[in-house]
PDB file of C-alpha atoms and ligand atoms in Angstrom:
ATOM      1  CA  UNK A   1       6.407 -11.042  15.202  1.00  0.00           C
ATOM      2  CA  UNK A   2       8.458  -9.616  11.980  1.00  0.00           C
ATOM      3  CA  UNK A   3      11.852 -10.046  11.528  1.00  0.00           C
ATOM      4  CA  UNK A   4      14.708  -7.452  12.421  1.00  0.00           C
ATOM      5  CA  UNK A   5      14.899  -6.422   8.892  1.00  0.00           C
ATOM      6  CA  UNK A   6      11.034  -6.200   8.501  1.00  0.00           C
ATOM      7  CA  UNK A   7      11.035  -3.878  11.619  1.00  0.00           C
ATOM      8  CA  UNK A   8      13.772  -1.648  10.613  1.00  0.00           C
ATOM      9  CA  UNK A   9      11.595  -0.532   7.846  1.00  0.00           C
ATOM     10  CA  UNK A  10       8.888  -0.137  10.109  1.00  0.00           C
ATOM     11  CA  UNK A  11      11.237   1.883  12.151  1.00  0.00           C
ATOM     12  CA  UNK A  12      12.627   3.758   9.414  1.00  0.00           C
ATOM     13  CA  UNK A  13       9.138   4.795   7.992  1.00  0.00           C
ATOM     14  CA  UNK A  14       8.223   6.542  11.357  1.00  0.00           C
ATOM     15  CA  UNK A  15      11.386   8.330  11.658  1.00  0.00           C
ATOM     16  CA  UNK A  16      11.475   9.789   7.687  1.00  0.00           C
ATOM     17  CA  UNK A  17       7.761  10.618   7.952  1.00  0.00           C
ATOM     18  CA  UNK A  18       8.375  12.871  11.248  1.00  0.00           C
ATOM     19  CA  UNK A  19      10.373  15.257   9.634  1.00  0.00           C
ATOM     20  CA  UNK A  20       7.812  15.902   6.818  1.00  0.00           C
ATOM     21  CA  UNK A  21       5.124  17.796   7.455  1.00  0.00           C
ATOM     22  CA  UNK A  22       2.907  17.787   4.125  1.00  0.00           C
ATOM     23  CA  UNK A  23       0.034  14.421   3.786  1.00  0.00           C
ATOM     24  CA  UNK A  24       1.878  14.031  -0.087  1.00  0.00           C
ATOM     25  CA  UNK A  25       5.315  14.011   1.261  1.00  0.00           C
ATOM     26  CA  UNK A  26       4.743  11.839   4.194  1.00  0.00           C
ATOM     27  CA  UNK A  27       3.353   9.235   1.587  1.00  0.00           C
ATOM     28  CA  UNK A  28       5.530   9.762  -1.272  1.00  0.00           C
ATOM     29  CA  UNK A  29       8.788   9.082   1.582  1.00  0.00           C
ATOM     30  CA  UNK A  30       6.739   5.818   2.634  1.00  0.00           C
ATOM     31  CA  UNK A  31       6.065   4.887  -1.019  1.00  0.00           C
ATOM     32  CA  UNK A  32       9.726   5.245  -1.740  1.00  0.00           C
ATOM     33  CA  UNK A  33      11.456   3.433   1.561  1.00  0.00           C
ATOM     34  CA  UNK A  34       8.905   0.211   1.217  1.00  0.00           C
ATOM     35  CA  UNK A  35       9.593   0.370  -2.383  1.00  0.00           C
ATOM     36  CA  UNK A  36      13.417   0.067  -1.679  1.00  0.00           C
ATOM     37  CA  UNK A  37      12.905  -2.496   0.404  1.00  0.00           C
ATOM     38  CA  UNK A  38      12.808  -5.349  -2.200  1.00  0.00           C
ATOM     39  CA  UNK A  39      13.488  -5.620  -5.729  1.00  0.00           C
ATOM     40  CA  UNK A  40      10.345  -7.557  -6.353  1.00  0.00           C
ATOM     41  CA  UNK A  41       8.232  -4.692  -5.588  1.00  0.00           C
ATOM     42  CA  UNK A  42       7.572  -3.487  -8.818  1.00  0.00           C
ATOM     43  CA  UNK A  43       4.546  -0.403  -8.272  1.00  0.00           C
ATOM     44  CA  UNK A  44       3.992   0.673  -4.623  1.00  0.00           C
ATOM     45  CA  UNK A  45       1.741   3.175  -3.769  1.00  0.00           C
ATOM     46  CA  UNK A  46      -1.102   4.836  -1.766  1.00  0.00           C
ATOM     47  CA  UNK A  47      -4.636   4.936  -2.591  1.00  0.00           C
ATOM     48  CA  UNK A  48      -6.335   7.519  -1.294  1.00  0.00           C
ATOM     49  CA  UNK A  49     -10.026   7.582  -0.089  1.00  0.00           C
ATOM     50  CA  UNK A  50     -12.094  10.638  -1.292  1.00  0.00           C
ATOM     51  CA  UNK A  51     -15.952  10.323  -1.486  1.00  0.00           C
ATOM     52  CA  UNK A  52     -15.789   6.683  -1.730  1.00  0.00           C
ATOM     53  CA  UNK A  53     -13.973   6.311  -4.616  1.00  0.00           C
ATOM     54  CA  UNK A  54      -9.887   5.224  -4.331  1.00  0.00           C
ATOM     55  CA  UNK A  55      -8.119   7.964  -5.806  1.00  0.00           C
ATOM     56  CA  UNK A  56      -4.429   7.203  -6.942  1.00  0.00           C
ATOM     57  CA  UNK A  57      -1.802   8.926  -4.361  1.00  0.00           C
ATOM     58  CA  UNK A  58       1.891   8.905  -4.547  1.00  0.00           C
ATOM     59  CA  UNK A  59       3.740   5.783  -5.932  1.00  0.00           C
ATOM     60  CA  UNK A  60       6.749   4.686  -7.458  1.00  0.00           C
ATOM     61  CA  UNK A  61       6.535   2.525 -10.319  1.00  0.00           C
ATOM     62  CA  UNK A  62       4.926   2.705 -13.975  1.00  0.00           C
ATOM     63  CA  UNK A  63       2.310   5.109 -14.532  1.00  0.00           C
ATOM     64  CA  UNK A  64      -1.018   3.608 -14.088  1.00  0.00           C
ATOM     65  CA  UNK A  65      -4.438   3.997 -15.521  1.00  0.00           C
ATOM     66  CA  UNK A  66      -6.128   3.024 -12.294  1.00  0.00           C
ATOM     67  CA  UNK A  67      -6.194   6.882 -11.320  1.00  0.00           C
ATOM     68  CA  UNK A  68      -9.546   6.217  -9.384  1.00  0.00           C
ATOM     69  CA  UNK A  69     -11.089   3.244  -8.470  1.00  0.00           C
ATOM     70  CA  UNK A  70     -14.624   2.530  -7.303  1.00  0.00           C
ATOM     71  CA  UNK A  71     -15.242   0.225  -4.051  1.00  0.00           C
ATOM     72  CA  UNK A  72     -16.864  -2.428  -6.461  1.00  0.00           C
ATOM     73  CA  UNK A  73     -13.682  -2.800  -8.512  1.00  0.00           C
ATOM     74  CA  UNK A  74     -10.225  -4.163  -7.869  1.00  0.00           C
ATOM     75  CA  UNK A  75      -8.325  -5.815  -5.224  1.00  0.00           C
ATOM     76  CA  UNK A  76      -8.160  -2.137  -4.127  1.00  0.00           C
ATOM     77  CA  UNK A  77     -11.796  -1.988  -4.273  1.00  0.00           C
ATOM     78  CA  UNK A  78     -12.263  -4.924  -2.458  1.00  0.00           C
ATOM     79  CA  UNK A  79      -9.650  -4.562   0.725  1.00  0.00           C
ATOM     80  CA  UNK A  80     -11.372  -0.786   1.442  1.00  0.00           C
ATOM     81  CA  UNK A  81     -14.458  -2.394   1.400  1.00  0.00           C
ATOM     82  CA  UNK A  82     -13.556  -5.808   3.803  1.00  0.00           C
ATOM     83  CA  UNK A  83     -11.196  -3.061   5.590  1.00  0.00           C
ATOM     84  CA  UNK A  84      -8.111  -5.971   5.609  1.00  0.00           C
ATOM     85  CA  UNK A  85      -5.262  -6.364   4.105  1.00  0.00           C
ATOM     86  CA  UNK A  86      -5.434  -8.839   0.691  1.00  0.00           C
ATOM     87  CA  UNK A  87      -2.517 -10.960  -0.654  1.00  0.00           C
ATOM     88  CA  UNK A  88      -2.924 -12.390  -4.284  1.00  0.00           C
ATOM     89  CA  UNK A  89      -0.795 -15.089  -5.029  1.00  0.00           C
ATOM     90  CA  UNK A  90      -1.667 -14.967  -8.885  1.00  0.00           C
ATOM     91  CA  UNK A  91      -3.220 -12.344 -10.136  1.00  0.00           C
ATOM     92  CA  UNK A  92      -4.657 -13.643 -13.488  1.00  0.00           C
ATOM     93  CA  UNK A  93      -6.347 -16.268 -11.206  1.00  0.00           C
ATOM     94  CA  UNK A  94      -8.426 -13.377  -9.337  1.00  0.00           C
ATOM     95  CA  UNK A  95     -11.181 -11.679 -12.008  1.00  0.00           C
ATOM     96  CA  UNK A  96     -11.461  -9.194  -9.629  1.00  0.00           C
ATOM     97  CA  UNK A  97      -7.685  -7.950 -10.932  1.00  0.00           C
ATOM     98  CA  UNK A  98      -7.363  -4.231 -12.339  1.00  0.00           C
ATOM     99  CA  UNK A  99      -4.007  -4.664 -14.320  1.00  0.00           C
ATOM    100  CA  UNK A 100      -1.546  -1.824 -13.964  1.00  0.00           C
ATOM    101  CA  UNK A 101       1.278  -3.332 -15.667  1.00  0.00           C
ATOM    102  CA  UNK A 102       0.832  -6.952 -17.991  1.00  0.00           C
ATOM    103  CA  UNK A 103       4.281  -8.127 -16.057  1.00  0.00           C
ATOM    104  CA  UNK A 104       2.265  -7.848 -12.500  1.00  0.00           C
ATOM    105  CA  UNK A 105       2.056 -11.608 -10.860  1.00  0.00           C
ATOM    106  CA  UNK A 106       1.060 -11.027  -7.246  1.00  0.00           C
ATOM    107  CA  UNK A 107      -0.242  -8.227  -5.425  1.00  0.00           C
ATOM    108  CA  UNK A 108      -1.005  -6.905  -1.794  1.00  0.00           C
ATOM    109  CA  UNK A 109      -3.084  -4.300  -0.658  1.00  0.00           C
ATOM    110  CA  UNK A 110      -3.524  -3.453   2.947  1.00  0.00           C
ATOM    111  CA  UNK A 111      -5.632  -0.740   4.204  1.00  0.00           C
ATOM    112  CA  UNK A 112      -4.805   2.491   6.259  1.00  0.00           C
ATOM    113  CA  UNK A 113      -7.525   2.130   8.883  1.00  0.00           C
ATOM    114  CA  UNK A 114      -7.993   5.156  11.359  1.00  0.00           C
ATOM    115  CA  UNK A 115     -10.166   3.222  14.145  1.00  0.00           C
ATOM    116  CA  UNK A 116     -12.947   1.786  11.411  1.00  0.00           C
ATOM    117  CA  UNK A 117     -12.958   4.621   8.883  1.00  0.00           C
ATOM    118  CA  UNK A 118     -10.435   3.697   6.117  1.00  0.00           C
ATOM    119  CA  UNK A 119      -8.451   6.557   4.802  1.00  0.00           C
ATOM    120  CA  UNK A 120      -6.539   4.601   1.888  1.00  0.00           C
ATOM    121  CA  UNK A 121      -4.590   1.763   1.564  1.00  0.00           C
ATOM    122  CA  UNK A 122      -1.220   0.787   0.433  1.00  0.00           C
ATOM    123  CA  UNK A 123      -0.853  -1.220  -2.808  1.00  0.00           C
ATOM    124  CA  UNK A 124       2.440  -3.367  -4.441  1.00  0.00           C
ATOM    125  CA  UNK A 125       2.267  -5.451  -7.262  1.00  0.00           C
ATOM    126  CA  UNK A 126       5.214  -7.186  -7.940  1.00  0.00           C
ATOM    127  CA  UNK A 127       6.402  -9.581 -11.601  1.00  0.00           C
ATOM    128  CA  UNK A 128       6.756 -12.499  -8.820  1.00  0.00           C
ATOM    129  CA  UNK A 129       4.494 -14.863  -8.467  1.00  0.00           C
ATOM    130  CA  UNK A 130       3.289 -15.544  -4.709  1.00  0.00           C
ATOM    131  CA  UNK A 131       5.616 -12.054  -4.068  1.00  0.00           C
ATOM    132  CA  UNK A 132       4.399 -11.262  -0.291  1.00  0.00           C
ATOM    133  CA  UNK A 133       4.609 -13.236   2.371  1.00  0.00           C
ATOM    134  CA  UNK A 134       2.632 -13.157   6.117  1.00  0.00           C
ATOM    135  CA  UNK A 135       5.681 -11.175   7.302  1.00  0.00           C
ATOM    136  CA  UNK A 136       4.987  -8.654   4.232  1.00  0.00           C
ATOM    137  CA  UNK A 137       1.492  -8.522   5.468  1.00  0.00           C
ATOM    138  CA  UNK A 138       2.461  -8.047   9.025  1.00  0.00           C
ATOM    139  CA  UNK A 139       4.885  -5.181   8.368  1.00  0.00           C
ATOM    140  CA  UNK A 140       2.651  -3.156   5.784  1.00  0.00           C
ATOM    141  CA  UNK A 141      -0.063  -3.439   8.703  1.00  0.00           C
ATOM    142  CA  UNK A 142       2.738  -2.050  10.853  1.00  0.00           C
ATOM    143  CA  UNK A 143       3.779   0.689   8.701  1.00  0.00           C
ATOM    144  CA  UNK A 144      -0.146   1.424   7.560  1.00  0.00           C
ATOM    145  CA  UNK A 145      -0.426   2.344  11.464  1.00  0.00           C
ATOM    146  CA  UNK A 146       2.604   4.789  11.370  1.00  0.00           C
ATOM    147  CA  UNK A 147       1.522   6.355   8.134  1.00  0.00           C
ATOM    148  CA  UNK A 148      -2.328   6.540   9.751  1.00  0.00           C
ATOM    149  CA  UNK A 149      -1.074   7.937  13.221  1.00  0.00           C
ATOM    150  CA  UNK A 150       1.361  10.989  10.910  1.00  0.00           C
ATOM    151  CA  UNK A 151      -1.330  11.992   8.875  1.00  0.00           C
ATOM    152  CA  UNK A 152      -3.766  12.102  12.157  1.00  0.00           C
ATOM    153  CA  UNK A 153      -1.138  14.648  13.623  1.00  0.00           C
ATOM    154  CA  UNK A 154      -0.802  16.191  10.576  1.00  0.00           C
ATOM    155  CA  UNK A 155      -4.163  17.091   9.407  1.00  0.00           C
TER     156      UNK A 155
HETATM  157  N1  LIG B 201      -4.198  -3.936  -9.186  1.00  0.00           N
HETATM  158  C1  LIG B 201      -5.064  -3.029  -8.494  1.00  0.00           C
HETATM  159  C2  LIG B 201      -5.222  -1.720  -9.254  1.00  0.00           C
HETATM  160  C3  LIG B 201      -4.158  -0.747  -8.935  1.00  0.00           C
HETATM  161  S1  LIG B 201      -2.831  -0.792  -9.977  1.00  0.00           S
HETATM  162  O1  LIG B 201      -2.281  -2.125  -9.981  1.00  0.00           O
HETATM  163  C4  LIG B 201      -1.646   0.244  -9.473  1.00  0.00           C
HETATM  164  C5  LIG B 201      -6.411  -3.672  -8.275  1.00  0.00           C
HETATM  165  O2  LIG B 201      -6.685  -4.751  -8.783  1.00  0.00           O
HETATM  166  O3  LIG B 201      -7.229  -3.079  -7.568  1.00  0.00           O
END
């Protein structure tokens, strides 16, 4: 169970997305509400899965060079391919680490999974070591089935 707080975002997500009716604007008003949601989320965005490659979708944080990113690479990479969710505690411990920013610490990426196909995933890296917590986890899971059940009515 998430906490009240943790579920208002959930709740939040599925009420902002609703009203927009575009697959970029539904992610770029996630991107922005789970951004605002802590201050140690420091790049949070969506990954988009085209041709088996990850391309870069709307975020909000620093630009990044990871535009598009190949199943074999990355903690992106490796969360599409294991189709779960990945926290990393410390990043410069993990060699499988594409660096968007040299301030990034920690990182989760959790997959938007429509049934066993996975359309994308949702990445934040944040400056704090051990950022994200099993409550983080739980609620990007929960708002990666909100985003996932929009862009299904959507489409
Ligand atoms: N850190 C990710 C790459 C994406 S950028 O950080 C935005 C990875 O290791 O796959």
């Amino acid at each position: 169970m998430i906490d009240n707080k943790r579920q208002q975002l959930v709740d939040n997500i599925r009420i902002a997305i609703a009203q927009q009716h575009d697959k970029t604007d539904v992610l770029q008003a996630a991107a922005e509400l789970i951004n605002a949601f802590s201050e140690a989320f420091n790049w949070t965005g969506f990954y988009l899965m085209r041709e088996n490659v990850l391309e870069v979708g709307p975020y909000v944080g620093p630009r990044t060079e990871h535009v598009r990113i190949g199943l074999d690479k990355g903690i992106c990479g490796a969360a599409a391919l294991q189709k779960q969710s990945i926290i990393v505690d410390d990043v410069q411990a993990d060699p499988r680490f594409l660096a968007c920013a040299p301030t990034t610490r920690s990182e989760i990426v959790v997959p938007l999974l429509d049934g066993d196909t996975v359309l994308g995933e949702i990445d934040i890296d944040s400056d704090r070591p051990a950022c994200f917590t099993t409550q983080d986890r739980q609620m990007l899971e929960a708002i990666a089935d909100v985003v996932v059940m929009r862009l299904r009515e959507i489409r």
